[in-house]
Amino acid sequence: MTMVGRESESAAVLGLTSGVLILTGEPGAGKSTLLGLAADRHRGRVLRMTGSESEANLTFAGLHQLLRPVLGETAGLSARQRSALLGAIGLEDAESHDTGRVGAESGGVDSGHGGPPDRLLLGVALLTLLSDLARRSPVLVVADDLQWIDAGSLELLAFAARRIGDEPLAVLAAAREPAGEGTGGGATAPFSGFPVRTLGPLDATAAGLLLDRQPYPPTGRGRLRILDQAAGNPLALVELARANGACGADSADSAEGELLPPTDRLMRVFAADLDPLPEATRQALLLVAADDRAVAGRVEALAPAEAAGLLRLTGGGHDGWRARFRHPLIRSAIYHSAPLAARRRAHRDLAALLGAEPDRRAWHLAAAADGPDEEIAAALEESAARALERGGYTAATTALERAAELSPGRRDRARRLVAAAGAAVSTGQPHWVRRLAAGAVELTDDPALSAEASLRVGQVLTLSTEHDTALSLLLRAAEHPGLRRIALASASVAGFYSGDEEYRLTVRARAQDDPWTLAVTDPTAHRSERVAAIPALVERADGDPARLISLGAMAWLLDETALAVRIFDDALHRWRLGGTLPIGLGCSAGWAYLDHGLWAQARTAAVNSNSAGAGLPHLDAAARSLEAAALALTGRTDEARTAGSAALALVDPHRSRAVAVRSRWALGMAAVADGDHIGAYEQFRLLFTADGEPVHYACSFPAVAELAAAAVRTGHGAEAAAIVERIADRLAEDPSPRMRILLHRARALLEPAAAEPHFAAALAEPTGGQRPFERAQLLLDHAEWLRRRHRITEARHQLNTALETFRRLGARPWIDRTQAELRAAGIESAPTSPDALTSLSPQQQHIIRLAAQGLSNREIGERLFLSPRTVGSHLYRSFPKLGVTARSQLRDLIEASSPS
């Protein structure tokens, strides 16, 4: 039976067999009823996760609810996944992998504490468990009141939900407001982007029909008053009709009919339900309203409330009793109708019973506090430390903030606010970090605390678009000796994103001998010396994935692409074994993969970085620019322009020069792919100032050859030649092999009469194969030059070599151009398609490459954050496209398609 006025919504939830659906609407709109309908009708296993105000600050409390019925099923997971999953909910110690702090030599964003369990490992473990369960029987995960589910559990469920394939696994969730909105600061942001059905008010017909179905249908003026005041809210209609029937028809015309919002009106109705109950029942109800697990020993006292339909008691076995209220507003009515003193007494009583559960005890003590209390503040600080160990940054920040409120001393209050700001950096919420840091600064004149507050705000703003403010704060923090190295390291990252010359020089001048900061602020000076230092820095990193990620970025900035890819591969592998990726560095790996011809991995990095940067426009723009570049190179130019334009729209190009330059490079390559040489020149010209200086001190240089190529086709050769020579002068001290190749290519294109020695020098560089696309472009340009000089035999060899590379990469526009040159050289060949591997999606390509290395579906799933079932499905669909029938054939196929 469907709900009155919710026929389409009922059909939607009952028809959900795979994927995700989010229901939103005001309290009483019918979300929980629809979830219950779907759960009752589901023909498989139903797992529940229900948000609770009393547990919103307890890390992985929701995950514990979800897993409780299937703990025995975790035995099928790998040992590492099972340990992490059970450890997260406190049933078994998770394996500890201390990633350490990211120091100045790595330049990452220091979160201020050791490495917690890897969230992605936990996500993969949950996904694998749910997928395994779905193989035996359809699975429906029902998540109610998302706004009150703890952040850690919400993120893990969203992670798994985003990776549901075509398996019989569905997630049906409900929240009061659309994901990411509302006054809670975007608490439900992890669920943004999923399909949503919003439950609006019932229309007049449906509202009248619902009233008619009540035990005592109201009539006359009372009916009209209820219809008016309920405003189409189903719960309000039902409860006001019930109250009207219980109190008499005249009640609708009484003072209780005053105009109030439906929620307030219902709170009054529910509070009135408490009056007939025995005193012992009301006291027990207050306790379970404060903590719905406080049922033990109170079952008899709660029986009258259960008989009255206020709540339902569940459990009673190994996991203990639990109360489930008929509606969250009933809980609120019970709790807030009690006097403040009674509420505090209830929390004290609960705390006294929770000696074995220190986190819950600490929060109950905090709720009972009537003023500053150092003992309670210390307990909350200890709870925050435990939350950080489990990766609960939001819970830790909330606990530290409340601990600060309860701290009697100003210094302790300031210290805890600074610690809260440090934890909040990892939540990626700049406004929260700023507020906490500002509160600390108002409380103290301690220079160390003030400097650390500046550091934390500067770190989180580095990931936003406020790079100027970030740099000012980080340079201020660097004045404190104990923070100098990490502050300057973070400042170098902010300076790189900004591209501002004044800030770059300021940070570089203060970097002293720190190799990371020097490389980031000036990757062209003493380049060979910096490159030579990388192996020792890798050794010093001692396998720390966060440091290795940063060193991979350093190698990429120094144009050591092959070395960067090796470091990134090692770092990412170690990270997946238990480390934590520093926020904001994922795109560096993506650009290195793009340069090295691993375009599918580059797009994967872009997608992952975009997810990691939710709510941080700069990170979202960086991810879009990377994806735009990969799309442009494969000829998907419309999509590339959409992504590149979106990236530019997210930032101020004059204040976020790194993203702006990369986005314009991607747009320029899209124009090249389309044969729009004027559009290409316009984009590449914007990467240099009016007088020919680079707009960004590092990101502009690689565009110099493309600028020259577009210039010779649009009549701007003289202007481009001046820029090329200016760039050559800037790099004269120690240019990278890559820049030597690009400068030679640019000069060869701009000076055809003197091109041969430039082509020869560029092709002779031994490291040219590190960047296969650029190498193939050089071969194509050289072949065109040879053909125009009637050196056809030489041209054919260059063209065939270039064609093979373009084919392997899937660079469709350049395949077409090379084939046209072959025809002009007298070779009529059948149309050449891109390599079969490039016909697969980026994710499928990555899966194939890992399978070729001998990894099992489960191991691949853990690396790519997919369920083993999804991996198997991708392999099943990919084999026919590749012309293979067994995994054993994949190695030869990959070796034939790998960069030389």
Coordinates of N, CA, C and O in Angstrom, one line a residue, residues 6 31 100 130 146 151 242 250 262 290 314 420 428 431 458 490 531 584 595 608 654 735 804 808 834 870:
R6 N 1.9 10.4 -1.9 CA 3.3 10.1 -2.2 C 3.4 8.9 -3.1 O 4.3 8.0 -3.0
K31 N 9.5 11.1 5.1 CA 10.8 10.5 4.7 C 11.0 9.1 5.4 O 11.2 8.1 4.7
G100 N 53.5 10.1 10.1 CA 54.4 11.2 10.5 C 53.9 12.5 10.0 O 52.9 12.6 9.2
L130 N 29.8 -4.9 1.6 CA 28.4 -4.8 1.0 C 28.3 -5.5 -0.3 O 27.3 -6.1 -0.6
L146 N 20.3 11.8 7.8 CA 21.7 12.0 7.4 C 22.4 13.2 8.2 O 23.6 13.1 8.5
A151 N 30.2 12.4 10.9 CA 30.8 12.7 9.7 C 31.6 11.5 9.1 O 31.6 11.3 7.9
R242 N -5.2 13.6 15.4 CA -5.3 12.7 16.6 C -5.5 13.6 17.8 O -6.4 13.2 18.7
D250 N -13.8 20.9 19.9 CA -13.7 22.4 20.1 C -12.2 22.8 20.2 O -11.9 24.0 20.2
P262 N 4.8 24.4 11.6 CA 4.4 23.0 11.9 C 5.3 22.3 12.9 O 4.8 21.5 13.7
A290 N 18.0 11.6 25.8 CA 19.4 12.1 25.9 C 20.4 11.1 25.3 O 21.5 11.5 24.8
T314 N 14.1 -2.0 20.7 CA 14.6 -3.1 19.9 C 15.9 -3.6 20.5 O 16.4 -3.0 21.4
A420 N 41.9 22.6 17.9 CA 40.7 22.4 17.1 C 40.9 22.9 15.7 O 40.5 22.2 14.7
G428 N 38.7 20.5 5.6 CA 38.6 21.3 4.4 C 37.5 22.3 4.5 O 36.9 22.7 3.5
H431 N 36.0 28.3 6.8 CA 35.3 29.2 7.7 C 35.4 28.7 9.1 O 35.6 29.4 10.1
G458 N 46.3 29.7 7.4 CA 47.0 29.8 6.2 C 47.0 28.5 5.4 O 46.9 28.5 4.2
S490 N 54.5 25.3 3.5 CA 53.1 25.6 3.1 C 53.0 26.8 2.3 O 52.3 26.9 1.4
V531 N 67.8 18.1 -8.6 CA 67.5 16.8 -9.1 C 68.4 15.8 -8.4 O 68.0 14.7 -8.0
G584 N 45.5 18.3 -1.5 CA 45.9 19.3 -2.5 C 47.0 18.9 -3.4 O 47.4 19.6 -4.3
D595 N 51.9 13.8 -18.6 CA 53.1 14.0 -19.3 C 53.8 12.7 -19.7 O 54.4 12.6 -20.8
N608 N 39.5 11.8 -8.6 CA 39.8 11.7 -7.1 C 40.1 13.0 -6.5 O 39.6 13.3 -5.3
H654 N 43.9 36.0 -12.1 CA 45.1 36.8 -11.7 C 45.6 36.5 -10.3 O 46.7 37.0 -9.9
P735 N 68.8 24.8 -18.0 CA 67.5 24.3 -18.5 C 67.3 22.8 -18.4 O 68.3 22.1 -18.5
E804 N 52.5 5.5 -34.5 CA 52.4 4.5 -33.5 C 52.2 5.0 -32.1 O 51.4 4.5 -31.3
R808 N 48.8 4.6 -29.8 CA 48.9 4.0 -28.5 C 48.3 4.9 -27.4 O 47.6 4.4 -26.5
P834 N 42.7 4.2 -32.9 CA 43.6 4.3 -31.7 C 43.8 2.9 -31.2 O 43.1 1.9 -31.5
T870 N 32.7 -5.2 -9.1 CA 32.8 -4.2 -10.1 C 34.1 -4.4 -11.0 O 34.0 -4.2 -12.2

